[in-house]
Short mmCIF file of C-alpha atoms and ligand atoms in Angstrom, two decimals:
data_model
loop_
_atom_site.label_atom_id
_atom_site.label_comp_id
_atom_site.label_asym_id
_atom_site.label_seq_id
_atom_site.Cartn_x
_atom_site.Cartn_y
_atom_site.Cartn_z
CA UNK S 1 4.65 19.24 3.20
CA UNK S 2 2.93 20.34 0.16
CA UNK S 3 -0.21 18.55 0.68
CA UNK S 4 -0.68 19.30 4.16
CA UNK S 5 -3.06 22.25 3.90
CA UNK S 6 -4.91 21.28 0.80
CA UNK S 7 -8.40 20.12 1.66
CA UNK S 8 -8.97 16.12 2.94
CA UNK S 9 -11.61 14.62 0.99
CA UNK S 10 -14.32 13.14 3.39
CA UNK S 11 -16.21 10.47 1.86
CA UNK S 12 -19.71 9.47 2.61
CA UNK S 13 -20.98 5.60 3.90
CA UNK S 14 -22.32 4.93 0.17
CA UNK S 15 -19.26 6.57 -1.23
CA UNK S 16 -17.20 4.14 1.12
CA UNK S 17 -19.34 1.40 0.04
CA UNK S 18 -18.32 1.91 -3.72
CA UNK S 19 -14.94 2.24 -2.77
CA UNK S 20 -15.40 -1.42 -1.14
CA UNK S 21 -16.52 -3.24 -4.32
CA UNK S 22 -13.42 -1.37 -5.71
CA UNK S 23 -11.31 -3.15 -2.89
CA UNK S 24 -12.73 -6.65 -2.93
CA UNK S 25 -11.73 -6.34 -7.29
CA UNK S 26 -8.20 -5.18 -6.21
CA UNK S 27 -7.93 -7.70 -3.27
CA UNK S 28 -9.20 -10.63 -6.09
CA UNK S 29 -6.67 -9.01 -8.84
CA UNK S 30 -3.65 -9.33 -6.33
CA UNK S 31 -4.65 -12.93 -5.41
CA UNK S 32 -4.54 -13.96 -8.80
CA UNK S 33 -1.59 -12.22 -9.95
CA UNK S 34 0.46 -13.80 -6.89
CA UNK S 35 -1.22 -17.37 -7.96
CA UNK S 36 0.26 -16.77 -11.25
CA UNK S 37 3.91 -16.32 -9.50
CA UNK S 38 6.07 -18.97 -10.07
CA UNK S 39 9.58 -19.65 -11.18
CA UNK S 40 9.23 -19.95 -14.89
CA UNK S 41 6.66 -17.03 -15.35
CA UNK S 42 7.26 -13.66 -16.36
CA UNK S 43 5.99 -10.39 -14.87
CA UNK S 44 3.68 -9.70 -17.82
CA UNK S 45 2.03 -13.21 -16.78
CA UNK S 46 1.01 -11.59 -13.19
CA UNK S 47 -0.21 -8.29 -14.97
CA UNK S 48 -2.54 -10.75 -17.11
CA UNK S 49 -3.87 -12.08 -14.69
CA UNK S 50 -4.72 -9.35 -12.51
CA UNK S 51 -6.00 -7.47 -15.60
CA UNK S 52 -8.45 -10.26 -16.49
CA UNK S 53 -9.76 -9.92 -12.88
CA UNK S 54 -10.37 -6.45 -12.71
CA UNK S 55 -12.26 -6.57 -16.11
CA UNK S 56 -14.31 -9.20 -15.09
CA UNK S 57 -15.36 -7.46 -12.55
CA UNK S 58 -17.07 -4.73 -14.16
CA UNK S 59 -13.94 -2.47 -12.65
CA UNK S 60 -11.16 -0.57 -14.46
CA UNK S 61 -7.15 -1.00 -14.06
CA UNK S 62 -6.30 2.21 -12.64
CA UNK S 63 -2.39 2.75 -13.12
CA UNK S 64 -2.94 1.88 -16.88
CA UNK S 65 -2.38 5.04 -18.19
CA UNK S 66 -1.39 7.14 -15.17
CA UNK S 67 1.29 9.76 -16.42
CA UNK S 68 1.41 6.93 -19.04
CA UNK S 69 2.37 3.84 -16.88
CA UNK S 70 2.24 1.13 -19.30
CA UNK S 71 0.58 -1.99 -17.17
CA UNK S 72 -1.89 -2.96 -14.67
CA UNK S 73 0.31 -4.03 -12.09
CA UNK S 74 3.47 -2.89 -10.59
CA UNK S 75 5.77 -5.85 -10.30
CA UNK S 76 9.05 -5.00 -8.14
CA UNK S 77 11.38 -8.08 -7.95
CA UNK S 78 14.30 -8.14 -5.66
CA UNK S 79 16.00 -4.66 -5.09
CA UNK S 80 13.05 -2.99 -6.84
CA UNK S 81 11.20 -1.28 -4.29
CA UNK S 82 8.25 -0.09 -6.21
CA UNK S 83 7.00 1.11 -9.80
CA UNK S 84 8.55 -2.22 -11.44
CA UNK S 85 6.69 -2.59 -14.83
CA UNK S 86 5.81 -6.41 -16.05
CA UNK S 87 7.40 -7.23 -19.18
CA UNK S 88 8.90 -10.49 -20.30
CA UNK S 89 11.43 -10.93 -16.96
CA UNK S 90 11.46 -14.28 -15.83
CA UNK S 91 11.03 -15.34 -11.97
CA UNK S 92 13.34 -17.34 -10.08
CA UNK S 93 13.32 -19.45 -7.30
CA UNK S 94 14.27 -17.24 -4.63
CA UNK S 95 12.92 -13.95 -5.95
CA UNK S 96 11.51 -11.07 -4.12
CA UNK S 97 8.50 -10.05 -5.82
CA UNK S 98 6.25 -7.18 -4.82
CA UNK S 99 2.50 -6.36 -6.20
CA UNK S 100 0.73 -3.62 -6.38
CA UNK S 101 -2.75 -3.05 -7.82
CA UNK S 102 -5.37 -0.44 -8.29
CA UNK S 103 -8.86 -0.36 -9.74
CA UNK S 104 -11.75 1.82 -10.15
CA UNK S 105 -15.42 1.24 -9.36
CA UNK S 106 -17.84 3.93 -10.43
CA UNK S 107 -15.39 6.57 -10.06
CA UNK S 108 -14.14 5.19 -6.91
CA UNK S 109 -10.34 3.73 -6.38
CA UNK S 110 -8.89 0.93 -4.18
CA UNK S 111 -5.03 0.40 -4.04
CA UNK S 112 -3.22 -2.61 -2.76
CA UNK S 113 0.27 -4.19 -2.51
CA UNK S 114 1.79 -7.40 -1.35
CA UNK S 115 5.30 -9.40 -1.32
CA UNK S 116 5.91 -12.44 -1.70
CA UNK S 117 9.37 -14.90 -2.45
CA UNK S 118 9.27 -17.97 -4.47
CA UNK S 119 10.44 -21.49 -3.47
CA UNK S 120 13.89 -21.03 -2.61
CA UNK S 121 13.11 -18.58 -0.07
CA UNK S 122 16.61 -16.61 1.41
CA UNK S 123 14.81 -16.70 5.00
CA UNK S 124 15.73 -12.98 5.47
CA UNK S 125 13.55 -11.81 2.59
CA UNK S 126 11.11 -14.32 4.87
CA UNK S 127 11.81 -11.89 7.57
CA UNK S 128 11.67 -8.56 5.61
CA UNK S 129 8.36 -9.22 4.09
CA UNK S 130 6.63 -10.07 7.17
CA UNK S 131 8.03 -7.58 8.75
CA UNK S 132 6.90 -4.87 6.42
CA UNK S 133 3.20 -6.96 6.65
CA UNK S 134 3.39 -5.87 10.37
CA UNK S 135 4.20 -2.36 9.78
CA UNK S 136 1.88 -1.96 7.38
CA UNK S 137 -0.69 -3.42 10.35
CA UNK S 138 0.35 -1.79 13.34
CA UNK S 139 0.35 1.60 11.16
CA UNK S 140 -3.06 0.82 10.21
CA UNK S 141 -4.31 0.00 13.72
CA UNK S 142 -2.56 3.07 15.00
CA UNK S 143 -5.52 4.99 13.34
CA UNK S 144 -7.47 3.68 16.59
CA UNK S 145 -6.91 4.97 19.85
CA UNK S 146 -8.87 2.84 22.05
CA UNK S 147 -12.26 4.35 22.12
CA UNK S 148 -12.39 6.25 19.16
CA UNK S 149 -9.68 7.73 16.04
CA UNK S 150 -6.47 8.61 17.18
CA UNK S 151 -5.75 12.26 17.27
CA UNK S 152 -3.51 12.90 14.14
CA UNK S 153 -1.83 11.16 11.36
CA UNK S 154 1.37 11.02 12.77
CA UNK S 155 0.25 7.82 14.51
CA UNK S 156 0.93 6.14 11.25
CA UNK S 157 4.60 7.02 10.73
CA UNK S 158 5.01 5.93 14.57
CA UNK S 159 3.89 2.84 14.74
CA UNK S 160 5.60 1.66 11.90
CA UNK S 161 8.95 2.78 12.73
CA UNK S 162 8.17 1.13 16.19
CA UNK S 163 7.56 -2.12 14.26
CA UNK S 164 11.09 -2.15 12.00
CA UNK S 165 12.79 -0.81 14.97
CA UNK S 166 11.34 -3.86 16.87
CA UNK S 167 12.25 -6.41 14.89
CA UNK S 168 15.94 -5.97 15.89
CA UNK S 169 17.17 -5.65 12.47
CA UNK S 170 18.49 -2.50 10.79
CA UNK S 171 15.98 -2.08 8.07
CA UNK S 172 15.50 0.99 5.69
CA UNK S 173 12.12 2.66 5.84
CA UNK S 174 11.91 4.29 2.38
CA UNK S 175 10.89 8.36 2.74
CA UNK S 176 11.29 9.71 -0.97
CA UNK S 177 7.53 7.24 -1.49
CA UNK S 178 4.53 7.05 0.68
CA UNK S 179 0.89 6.22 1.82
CA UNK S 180 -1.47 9.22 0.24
CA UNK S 181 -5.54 10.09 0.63
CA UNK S 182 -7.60 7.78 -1.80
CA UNK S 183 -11.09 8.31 -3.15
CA UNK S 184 -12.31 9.56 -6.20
CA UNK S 185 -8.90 9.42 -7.42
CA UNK S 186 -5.64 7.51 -6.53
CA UNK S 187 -3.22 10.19 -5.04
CA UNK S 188 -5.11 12.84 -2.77
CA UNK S 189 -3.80 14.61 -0.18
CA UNK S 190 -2.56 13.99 2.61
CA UNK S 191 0.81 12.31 2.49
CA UNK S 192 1.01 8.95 4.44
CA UNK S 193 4.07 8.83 5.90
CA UNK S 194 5.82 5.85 7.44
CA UNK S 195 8.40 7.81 9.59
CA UNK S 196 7.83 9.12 12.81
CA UNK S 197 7.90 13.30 12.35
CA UNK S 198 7.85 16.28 14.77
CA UNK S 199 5.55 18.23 12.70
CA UNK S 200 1.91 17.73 13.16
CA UNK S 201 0.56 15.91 10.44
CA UNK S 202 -3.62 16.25 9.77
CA UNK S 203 -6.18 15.32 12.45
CA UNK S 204 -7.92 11.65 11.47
CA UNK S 205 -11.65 12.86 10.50
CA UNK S 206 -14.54 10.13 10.04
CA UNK S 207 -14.89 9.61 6.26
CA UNK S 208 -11.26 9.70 5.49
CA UNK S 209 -9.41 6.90 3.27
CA UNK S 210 -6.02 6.37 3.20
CA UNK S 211 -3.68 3.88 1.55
CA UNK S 212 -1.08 3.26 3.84
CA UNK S 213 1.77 1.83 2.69
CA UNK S 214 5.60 1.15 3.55
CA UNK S 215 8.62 -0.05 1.72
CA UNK S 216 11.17 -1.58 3.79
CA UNK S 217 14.96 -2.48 2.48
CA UNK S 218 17.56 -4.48 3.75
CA UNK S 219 19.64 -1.84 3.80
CA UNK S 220 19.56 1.94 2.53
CA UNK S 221 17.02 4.23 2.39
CA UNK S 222 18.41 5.62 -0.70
CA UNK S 223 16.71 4.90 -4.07
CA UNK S 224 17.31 5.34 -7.82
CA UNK S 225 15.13 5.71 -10.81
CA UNK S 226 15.58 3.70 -13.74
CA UNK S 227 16.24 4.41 -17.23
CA UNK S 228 12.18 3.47 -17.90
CA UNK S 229 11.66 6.06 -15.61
CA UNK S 230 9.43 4.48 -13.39
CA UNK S 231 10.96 1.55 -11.54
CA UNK S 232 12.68 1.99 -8.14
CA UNK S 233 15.92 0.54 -7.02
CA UNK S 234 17.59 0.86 -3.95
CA UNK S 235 20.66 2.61 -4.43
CA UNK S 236 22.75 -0.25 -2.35
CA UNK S 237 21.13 -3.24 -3.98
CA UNK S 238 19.39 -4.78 -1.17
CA UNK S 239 16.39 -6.16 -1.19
CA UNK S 240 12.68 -4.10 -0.90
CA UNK S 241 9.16 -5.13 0.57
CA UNK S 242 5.79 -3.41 0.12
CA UNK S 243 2.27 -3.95 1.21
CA UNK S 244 -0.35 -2.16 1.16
CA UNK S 245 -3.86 -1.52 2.03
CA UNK S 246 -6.63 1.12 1.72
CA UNK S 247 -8.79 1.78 4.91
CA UNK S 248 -11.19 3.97 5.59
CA UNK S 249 -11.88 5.64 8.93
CA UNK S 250 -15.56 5.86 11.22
CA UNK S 251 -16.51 6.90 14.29
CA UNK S 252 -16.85 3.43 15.46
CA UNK S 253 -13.77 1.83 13.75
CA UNK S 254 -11.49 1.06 10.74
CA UNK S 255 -12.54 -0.57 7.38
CA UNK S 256 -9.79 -1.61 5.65
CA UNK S 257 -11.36 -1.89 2.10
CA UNK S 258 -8.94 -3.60 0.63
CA UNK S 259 -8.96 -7.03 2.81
CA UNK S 260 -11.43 -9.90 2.06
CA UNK S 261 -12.03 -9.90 5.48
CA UNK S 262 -12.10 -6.18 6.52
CA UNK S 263 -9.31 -6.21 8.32
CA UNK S 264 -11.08 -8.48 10.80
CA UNK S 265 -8.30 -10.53 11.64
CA UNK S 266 -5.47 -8.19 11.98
CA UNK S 267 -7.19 -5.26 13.53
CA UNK S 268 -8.96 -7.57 16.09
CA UNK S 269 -5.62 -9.12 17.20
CA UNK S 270 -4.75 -5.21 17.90
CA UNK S 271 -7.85 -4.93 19.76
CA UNK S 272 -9.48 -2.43 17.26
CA UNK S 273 -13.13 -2.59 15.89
CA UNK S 274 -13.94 -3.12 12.14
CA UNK S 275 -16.53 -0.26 11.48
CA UNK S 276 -20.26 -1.55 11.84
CA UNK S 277 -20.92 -0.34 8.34
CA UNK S 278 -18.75 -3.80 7.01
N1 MF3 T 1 0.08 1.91 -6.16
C1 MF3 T 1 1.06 2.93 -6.32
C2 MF3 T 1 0.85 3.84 -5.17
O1 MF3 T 1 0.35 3.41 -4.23
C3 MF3 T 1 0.92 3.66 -7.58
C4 MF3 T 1 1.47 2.97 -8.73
S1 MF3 T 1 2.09 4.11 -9.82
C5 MF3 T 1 1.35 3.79 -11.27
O2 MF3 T 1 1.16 4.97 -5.15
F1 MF3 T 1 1.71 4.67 -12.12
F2 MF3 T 1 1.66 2.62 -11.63
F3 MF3 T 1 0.08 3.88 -11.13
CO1 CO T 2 -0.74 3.54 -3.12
#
């Protein structure tokens, strides 16, 4: 993997703080952007919304203007799997919609995604998205191993293939996107990658942040790009999920910057600590 021997940025507890405030914007810009999803609104309604929050906020969009991405938020609907830019598409009942959202404080990032379906709800797109929510959370409490980090980053890529293959369906686990470092920019090094691997990824350092993050289908792993150039489709049509969060790592625990709470709730039911520093 290319990024595998570059150089892990380590972050510092005040650096980590910064990149909280950061999270907490991004965790308020997603809320409101999903409040703002109904049938009857248009993507470009979401990326309002989620703009207007991350301005208030004394914080900075931080896709707007990455390689030129036009938007705030990434809005993938249905067999979009990521990259999906808001425009004037208008949501159905039924639809598939995924979020993502990233802001900077003080030279610090946060990235986020959720899914969601509107009223109408197929219940397998139920099933999908809450399945990918579990992923995302057993990948993130893989980071712990009981009395301190776990040993390496392939931990990650593990436990979230252990939690599509659990759910007894044949999901997709996307591999051509993934998780990446975070910190004073959105895509460090190193590659966060949802698939278990016999190589062995980085050791898990105190200080490291990571946004994990994977994209489930209904069906193939295989994408395509369209003509914008930026959104991702699956190649077979089915339908994607995504969530995200970005956590950093301590000696004493996990702080997943990114959730109101921490990561409180979801770690704790996993039986690992949120770092004291929270
Ligand atoms: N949040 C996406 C990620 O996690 C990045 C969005 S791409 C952008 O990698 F161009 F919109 F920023
Ligand atoms: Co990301």
């Amino acid at each position: 993997m290319a990024f595998g021997r570059d150089k892990i940025e380590l972050k510092t507890p005040d650096q980590i703080r910064l990149m909280r405030r950061a999270g907490l914007v991004v965790a308020d810009a997603l809320a409101a952007a999903r409040a703002a999803a109904r049938p009857g609104a248009t993507t470009a309604d979401l990326d309002a919304a989620a703009a207007a929050v991350i301005a208030g906020g004394g914080a900075t969009p931080s896709f707007l203007g990455y390689y030129d991405y036009p938007a705030t938020i990434c809005t993938s609907v249905n067999d979009e799997v990521v990259h999906g830019i808001p425009g004037d598409r208008v949501l159905e009942p039924g639809d598939l919609v995924s979020i993502d959202c990233g802001a900077i404080v003080e030279g610090w990032h946060g990235d986020s995604a959720l899914s969601l379906v509107l009223d109408d709800a197929d219940p397998a797109d139920l099933a999908l998205s809450a399945v990918t929510e579990r992923a995302l959370w057993d990948g993130i409490a893989a980071l712990w191993a009981g009395d301190g980090l776990a040993d390496r980053l392939n931990v990650v890529g593990n436990a979230v293939e252990d939690a599509v293959d659990a759910s007894g369906i044949g999901y997709g686990i996307v591999e051509e996107y993934v998780g990446h470092g975070i910190g004073t920019q959105m895509h460090l090094p190193p590659d966060v990658l949802n698939y278990r691997v016999r190589d062995r990824l980085p050791r898990l350092r105190p200080g490291m942040c990571l946004a994990v993050e994977p994209m489930i289908t209904r069906g193939t792993i295989a994408t395509e790009t369209l003509a914008d150039e930026w959104t991702v489709i699956t190649a077979d049509g089915s339908r994607a999920a995504h969530w995200e969060h970005t956590v950093a790592l301590f000696e004493d625990g996990l702080w997943v910057l990114t959730a109101v709470d921490g990561g409180a709730a979801e770690l704790g039911a996993r039986g690992v600590p949120v770092s004291a520093l929270d």
